[in-house]
CSV table of C-alpha atoms in Angstrom, one decimal:
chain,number,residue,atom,x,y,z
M,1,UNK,CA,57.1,6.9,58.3
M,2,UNK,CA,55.3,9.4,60.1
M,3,UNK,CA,53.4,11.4,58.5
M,4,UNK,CA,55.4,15.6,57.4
M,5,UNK,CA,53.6,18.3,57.4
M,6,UNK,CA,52.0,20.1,54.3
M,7,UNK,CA,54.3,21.9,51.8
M,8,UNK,CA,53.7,24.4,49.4
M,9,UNK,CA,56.9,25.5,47.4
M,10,UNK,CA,57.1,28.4,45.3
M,11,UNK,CA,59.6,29.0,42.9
M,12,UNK,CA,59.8,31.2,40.1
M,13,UNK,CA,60.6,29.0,36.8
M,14,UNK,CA,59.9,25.2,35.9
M,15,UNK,CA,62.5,23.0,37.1
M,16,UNK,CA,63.7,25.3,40.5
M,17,UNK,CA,61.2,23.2,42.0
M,18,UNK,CA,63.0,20.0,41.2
M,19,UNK,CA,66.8,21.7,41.3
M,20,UNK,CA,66.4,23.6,44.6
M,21,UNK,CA,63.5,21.4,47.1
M,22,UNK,CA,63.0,18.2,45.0
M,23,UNK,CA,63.8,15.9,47.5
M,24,UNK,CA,62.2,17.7,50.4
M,25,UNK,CA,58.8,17.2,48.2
M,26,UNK,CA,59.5,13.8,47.1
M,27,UNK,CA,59.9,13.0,51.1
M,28,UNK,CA,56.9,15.0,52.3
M,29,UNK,CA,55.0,13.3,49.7
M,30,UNK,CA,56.0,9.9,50.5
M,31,UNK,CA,55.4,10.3,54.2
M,32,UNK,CA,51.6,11.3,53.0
M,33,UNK,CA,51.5,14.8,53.4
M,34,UNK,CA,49.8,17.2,51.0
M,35,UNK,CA,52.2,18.7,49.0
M,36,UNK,CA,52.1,21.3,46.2
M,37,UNK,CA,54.2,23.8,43.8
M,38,UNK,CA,53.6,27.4,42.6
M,39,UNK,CA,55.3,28.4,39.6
M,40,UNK,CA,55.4,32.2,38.9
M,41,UNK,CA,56.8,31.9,35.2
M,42,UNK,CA,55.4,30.8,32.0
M,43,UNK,CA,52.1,29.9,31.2
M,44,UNK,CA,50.0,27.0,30.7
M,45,UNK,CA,50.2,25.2,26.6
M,46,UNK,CA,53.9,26.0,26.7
M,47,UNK,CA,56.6,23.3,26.5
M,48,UNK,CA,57.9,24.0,29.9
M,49,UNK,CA,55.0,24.0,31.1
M,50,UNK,CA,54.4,20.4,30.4
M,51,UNK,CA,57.5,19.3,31.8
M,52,UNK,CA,56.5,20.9,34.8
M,53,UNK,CA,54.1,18.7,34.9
M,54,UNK,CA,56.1,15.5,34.4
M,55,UNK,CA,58.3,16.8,37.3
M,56,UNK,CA,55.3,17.3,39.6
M,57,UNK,CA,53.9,14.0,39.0
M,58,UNK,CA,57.3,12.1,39.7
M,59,UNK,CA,57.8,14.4,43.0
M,60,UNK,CA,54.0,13.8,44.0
M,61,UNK,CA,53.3,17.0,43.9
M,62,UNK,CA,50.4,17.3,42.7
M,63,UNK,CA,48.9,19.3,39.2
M,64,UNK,CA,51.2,22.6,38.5
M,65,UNK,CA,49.9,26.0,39.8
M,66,UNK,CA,50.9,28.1,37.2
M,67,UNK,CA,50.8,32.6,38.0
M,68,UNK,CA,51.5,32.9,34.4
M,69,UNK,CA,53.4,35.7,34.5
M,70,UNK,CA,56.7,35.8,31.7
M,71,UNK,CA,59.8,34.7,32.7
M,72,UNK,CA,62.6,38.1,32.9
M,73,UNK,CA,64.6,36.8,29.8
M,74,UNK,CA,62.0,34.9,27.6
M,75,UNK,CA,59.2,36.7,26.5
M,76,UNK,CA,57.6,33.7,24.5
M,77,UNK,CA,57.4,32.1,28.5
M,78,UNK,CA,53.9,34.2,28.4
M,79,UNK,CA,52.7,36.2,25.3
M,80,UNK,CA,50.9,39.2,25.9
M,81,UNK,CA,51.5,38.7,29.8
M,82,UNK,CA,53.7,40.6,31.5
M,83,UNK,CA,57.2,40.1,33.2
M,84,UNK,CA,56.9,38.4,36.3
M,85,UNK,CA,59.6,41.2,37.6
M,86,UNK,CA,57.9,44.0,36.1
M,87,UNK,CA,54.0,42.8,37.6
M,88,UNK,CA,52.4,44.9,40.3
M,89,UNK,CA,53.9,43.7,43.2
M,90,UNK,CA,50.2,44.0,45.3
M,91,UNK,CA,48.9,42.1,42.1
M,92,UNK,CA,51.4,39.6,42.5
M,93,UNK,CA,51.1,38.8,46.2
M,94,UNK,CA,47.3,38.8,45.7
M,95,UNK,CA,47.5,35.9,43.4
M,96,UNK,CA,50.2,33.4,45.3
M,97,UNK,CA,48.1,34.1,48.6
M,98,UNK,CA,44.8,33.2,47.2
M,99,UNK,CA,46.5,29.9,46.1
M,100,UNK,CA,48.3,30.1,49.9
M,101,UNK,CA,44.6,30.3,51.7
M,102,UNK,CA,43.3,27.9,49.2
M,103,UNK,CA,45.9,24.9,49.9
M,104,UNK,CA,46.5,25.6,53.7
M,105,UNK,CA,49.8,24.5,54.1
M,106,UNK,CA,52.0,24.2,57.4
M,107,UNK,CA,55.0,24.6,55.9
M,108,UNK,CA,55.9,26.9,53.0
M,109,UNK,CA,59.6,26.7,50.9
M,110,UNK,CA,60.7,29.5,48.4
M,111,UNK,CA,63.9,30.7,47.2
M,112,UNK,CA,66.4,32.7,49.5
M,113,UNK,CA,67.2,36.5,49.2
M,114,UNK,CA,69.9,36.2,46.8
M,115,UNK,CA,67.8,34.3,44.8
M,116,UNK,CA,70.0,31.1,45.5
M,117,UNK,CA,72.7,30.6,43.5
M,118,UNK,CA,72.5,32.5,40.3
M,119,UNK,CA,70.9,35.7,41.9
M,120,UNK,CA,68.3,35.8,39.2
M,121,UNK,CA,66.1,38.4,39.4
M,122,UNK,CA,63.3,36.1,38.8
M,123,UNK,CA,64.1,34.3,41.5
M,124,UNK,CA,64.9,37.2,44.0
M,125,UNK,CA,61.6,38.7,43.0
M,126,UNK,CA,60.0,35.1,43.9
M,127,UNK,CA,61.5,35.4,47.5
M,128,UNK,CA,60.4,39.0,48.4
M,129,UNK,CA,56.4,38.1,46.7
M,130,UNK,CA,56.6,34.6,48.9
M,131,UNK,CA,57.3,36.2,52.1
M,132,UNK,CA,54.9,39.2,51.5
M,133,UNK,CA,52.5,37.1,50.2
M,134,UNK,CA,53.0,34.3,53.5
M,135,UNK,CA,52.3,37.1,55.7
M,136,UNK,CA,49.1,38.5,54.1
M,137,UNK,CA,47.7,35.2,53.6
M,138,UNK,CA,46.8,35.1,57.3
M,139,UNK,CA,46.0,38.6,57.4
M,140,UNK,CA,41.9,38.2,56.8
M,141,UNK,CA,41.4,41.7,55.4
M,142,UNK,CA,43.6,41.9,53.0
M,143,UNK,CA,42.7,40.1,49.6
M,144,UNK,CA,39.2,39.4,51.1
M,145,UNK,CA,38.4,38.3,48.0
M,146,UNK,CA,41.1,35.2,48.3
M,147,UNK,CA,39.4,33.2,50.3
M,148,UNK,CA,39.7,32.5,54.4
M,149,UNK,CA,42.9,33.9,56.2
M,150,UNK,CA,45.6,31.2,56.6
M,151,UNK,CA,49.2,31.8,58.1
M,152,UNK,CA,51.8,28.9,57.5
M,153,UNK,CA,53.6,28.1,60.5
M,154,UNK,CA,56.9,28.8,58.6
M,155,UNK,CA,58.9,29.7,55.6
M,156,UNK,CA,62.0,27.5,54.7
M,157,UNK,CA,64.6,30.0,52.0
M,158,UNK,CA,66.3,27.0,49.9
M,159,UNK,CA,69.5,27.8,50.0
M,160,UNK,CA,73.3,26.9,49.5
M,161,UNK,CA,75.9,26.9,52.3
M,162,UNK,CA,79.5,28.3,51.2
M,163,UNK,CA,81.1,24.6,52.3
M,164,UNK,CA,78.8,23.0,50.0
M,165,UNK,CA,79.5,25.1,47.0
M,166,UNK,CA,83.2,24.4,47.8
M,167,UNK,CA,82.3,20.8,47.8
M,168,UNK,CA,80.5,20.3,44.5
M,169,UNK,CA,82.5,22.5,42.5
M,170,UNK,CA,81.4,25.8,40.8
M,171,UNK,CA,82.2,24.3,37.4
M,172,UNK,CA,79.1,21.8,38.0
M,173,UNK,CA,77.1,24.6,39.5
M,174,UNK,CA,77.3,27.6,37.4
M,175,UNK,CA,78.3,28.3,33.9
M,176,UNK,CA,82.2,29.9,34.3
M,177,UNK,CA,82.7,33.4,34.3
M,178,UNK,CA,79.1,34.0,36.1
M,179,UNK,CA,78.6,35.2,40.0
M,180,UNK,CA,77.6,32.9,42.7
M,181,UNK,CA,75.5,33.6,46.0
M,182,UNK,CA,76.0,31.6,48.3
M,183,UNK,CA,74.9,32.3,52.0
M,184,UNK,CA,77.4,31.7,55.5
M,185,UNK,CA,77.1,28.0,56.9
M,186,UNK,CA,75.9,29.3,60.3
M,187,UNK,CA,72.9,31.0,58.5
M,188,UNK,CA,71.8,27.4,57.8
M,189,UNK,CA,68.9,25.9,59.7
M,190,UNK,CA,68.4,22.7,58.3
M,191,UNK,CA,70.4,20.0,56.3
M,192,UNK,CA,68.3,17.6,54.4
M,193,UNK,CA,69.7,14.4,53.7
M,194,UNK,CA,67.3,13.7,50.6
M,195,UNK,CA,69.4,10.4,49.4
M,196,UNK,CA,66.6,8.1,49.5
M,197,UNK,CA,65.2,10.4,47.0
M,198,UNK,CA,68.0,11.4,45.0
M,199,UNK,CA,66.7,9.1,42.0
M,200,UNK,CA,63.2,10.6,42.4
M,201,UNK,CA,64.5,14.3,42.5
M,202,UNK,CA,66.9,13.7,39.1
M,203,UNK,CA,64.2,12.2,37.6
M,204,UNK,CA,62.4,15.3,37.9
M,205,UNK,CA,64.9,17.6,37.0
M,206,UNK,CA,65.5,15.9,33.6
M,207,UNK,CA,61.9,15.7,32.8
M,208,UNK,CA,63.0,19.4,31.9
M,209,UNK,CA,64.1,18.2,28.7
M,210,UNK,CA,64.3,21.8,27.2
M,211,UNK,CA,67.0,22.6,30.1
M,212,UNK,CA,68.6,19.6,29.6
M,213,UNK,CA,69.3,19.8,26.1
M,214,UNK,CA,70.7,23.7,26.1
M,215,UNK,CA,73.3,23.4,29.1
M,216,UNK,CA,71.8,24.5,32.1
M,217,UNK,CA,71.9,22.8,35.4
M,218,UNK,CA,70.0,20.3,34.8
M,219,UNK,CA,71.8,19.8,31.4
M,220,UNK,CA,74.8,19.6,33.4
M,221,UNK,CA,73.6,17.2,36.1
M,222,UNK,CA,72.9,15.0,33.4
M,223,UNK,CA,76.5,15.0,32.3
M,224,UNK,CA,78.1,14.1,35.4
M,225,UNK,CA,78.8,10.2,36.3
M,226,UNK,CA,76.3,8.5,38.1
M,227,UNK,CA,78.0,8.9,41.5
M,228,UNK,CA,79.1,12.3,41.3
M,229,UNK,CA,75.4,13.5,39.9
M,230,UNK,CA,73.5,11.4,43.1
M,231,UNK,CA,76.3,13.2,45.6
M,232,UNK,CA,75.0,16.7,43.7
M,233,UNK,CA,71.7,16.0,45.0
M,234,UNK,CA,71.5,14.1,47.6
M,235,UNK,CA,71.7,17.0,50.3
M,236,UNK,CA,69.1,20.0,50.5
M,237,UNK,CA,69.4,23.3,52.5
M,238,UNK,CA,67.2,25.7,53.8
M,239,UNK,CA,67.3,28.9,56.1
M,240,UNK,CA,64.2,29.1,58.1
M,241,UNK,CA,62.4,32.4,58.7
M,242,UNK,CA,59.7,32.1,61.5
M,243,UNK,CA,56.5,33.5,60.0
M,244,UNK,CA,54.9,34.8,63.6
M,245,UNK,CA,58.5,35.3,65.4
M,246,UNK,CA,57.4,38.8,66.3
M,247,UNK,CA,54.9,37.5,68.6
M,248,UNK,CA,56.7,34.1,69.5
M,249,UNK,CA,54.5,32.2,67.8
M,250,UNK,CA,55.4,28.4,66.7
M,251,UNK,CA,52.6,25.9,65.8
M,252,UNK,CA,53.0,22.0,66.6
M,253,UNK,CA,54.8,20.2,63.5
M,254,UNK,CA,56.5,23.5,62.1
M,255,UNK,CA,59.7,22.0,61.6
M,256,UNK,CA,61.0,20.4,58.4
M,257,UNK,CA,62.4,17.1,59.2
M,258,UNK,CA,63.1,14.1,57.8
């Protein structure tokens, strides 16, 4: 396999990681690119916080990368640190560039606008501080402090297509009664085919155990049969927003393929 380029995925709580780009990583990894996750919510010693790590090591992904700010609805996520939602959005955007300039990748992956799905404002709030946070990373006086100015080459949004929401069923996808964002299928700009690492990406997203065992999507991945749970993950999606499009820019390698 020839070798992808570098990832760096941010995502706002333990286990988005594995849910929304798991297979992307596991691929990238296996093809021997550098790859690497930035979690904005909870802090390190917590529970979830070890299972991030579990996940990471079976996506070979490297050691988490923790902002440690508190997850919206969980206080306990980081005592004494504030919300992730509520933080100082220059504070924020500070912190995931300095780990931006420090890893150097070529591609980077975040949630989309709506905050995929569930629209959760930890999520949305991940999205705008990503692609703020892309942009000054390259940006050599701003954050001089950070370290040396680097500018991925682009920014995937992960993302789910109306067709494929149709497809897998809200029931499997969302608790009932609760909205769903999904985005057009025409606003998609590339469909993953992560199959060969379906079994690498579930195993990730049960190493959650805590979201397993209270009902959430992993929880309810895990209570599918075996062929309808590999069909839920076996396909990624992601919107791509060109990082230097204003000045029709586009580095070698800038595309995420398979």
């Amino acid at each position: 396999m020839t070798t992808l380029p570098s990832l760096l995925a941010v995502f706002a709580h333990p286990d988005d990681e594995s849910l929304a780009a798991g297979g992307v990583l596991a691929q990238h990894s296996d093809s021997g690119a550098r790859t690497a996750v930035v979690t904005a919510t909870w802090a390190e010693g917590t529970g979830r916080a070890g299972e991030l790590t579990e996940a990471l090591r079976i996506l070979g992904a490297g050691e988490p990368r923790m902002l440690g700010y508190a997850d919206a609805r969980v206080p306990e996520s980081a005592p004494g640190a504030v919300r992730f939602c509520d933080a100082p959005l220059d504070e924020a955007v500070g912190r995931l560039g300095a780990h931006i300039r420090k890893f150097r990748p070529e591609i980077a992956v975040t949630h989309d606008a709506y905050g995929n799905l569930s629209g959760h404002p930890d999520h949305v709030h991940a999205h705008r501080v990503t692609v703020l946070a892309v942009r000054a990373a390259g940006w050599g006086r701003l954050y001089p402090e950070a370290g040396e100015p680097w500018e991925p080459s682009a920014l995937y949004l992960a993302t789910h297509p109306e067709s494929a929401v149709r497809a897998l069923g809200r029931e499997v996808l969302l608790r009932p009664g609760r909205e769903m964002f999904a985005v057009p299928d025409a606003w998609v700009s590339a469909v993953v085919d992560v199959g060969p690492w379906a079994e690498r990406k579930l195993g990730a997203v049960m190493a959650h155990r805590s979201e397993v065992e209270r009902g959430a999507l992993p929880g309810r991945f895990a209570a599918l049969p075996a062929e309808a749970r590999a069909r839920a993950v076996g396909t990624e999606w992601y919107v791509r927003q060109d990082v230097m499009a204003d000045v029709m820019v586009t580095r070698p390698g800038s595309g995420l393929t398979l």
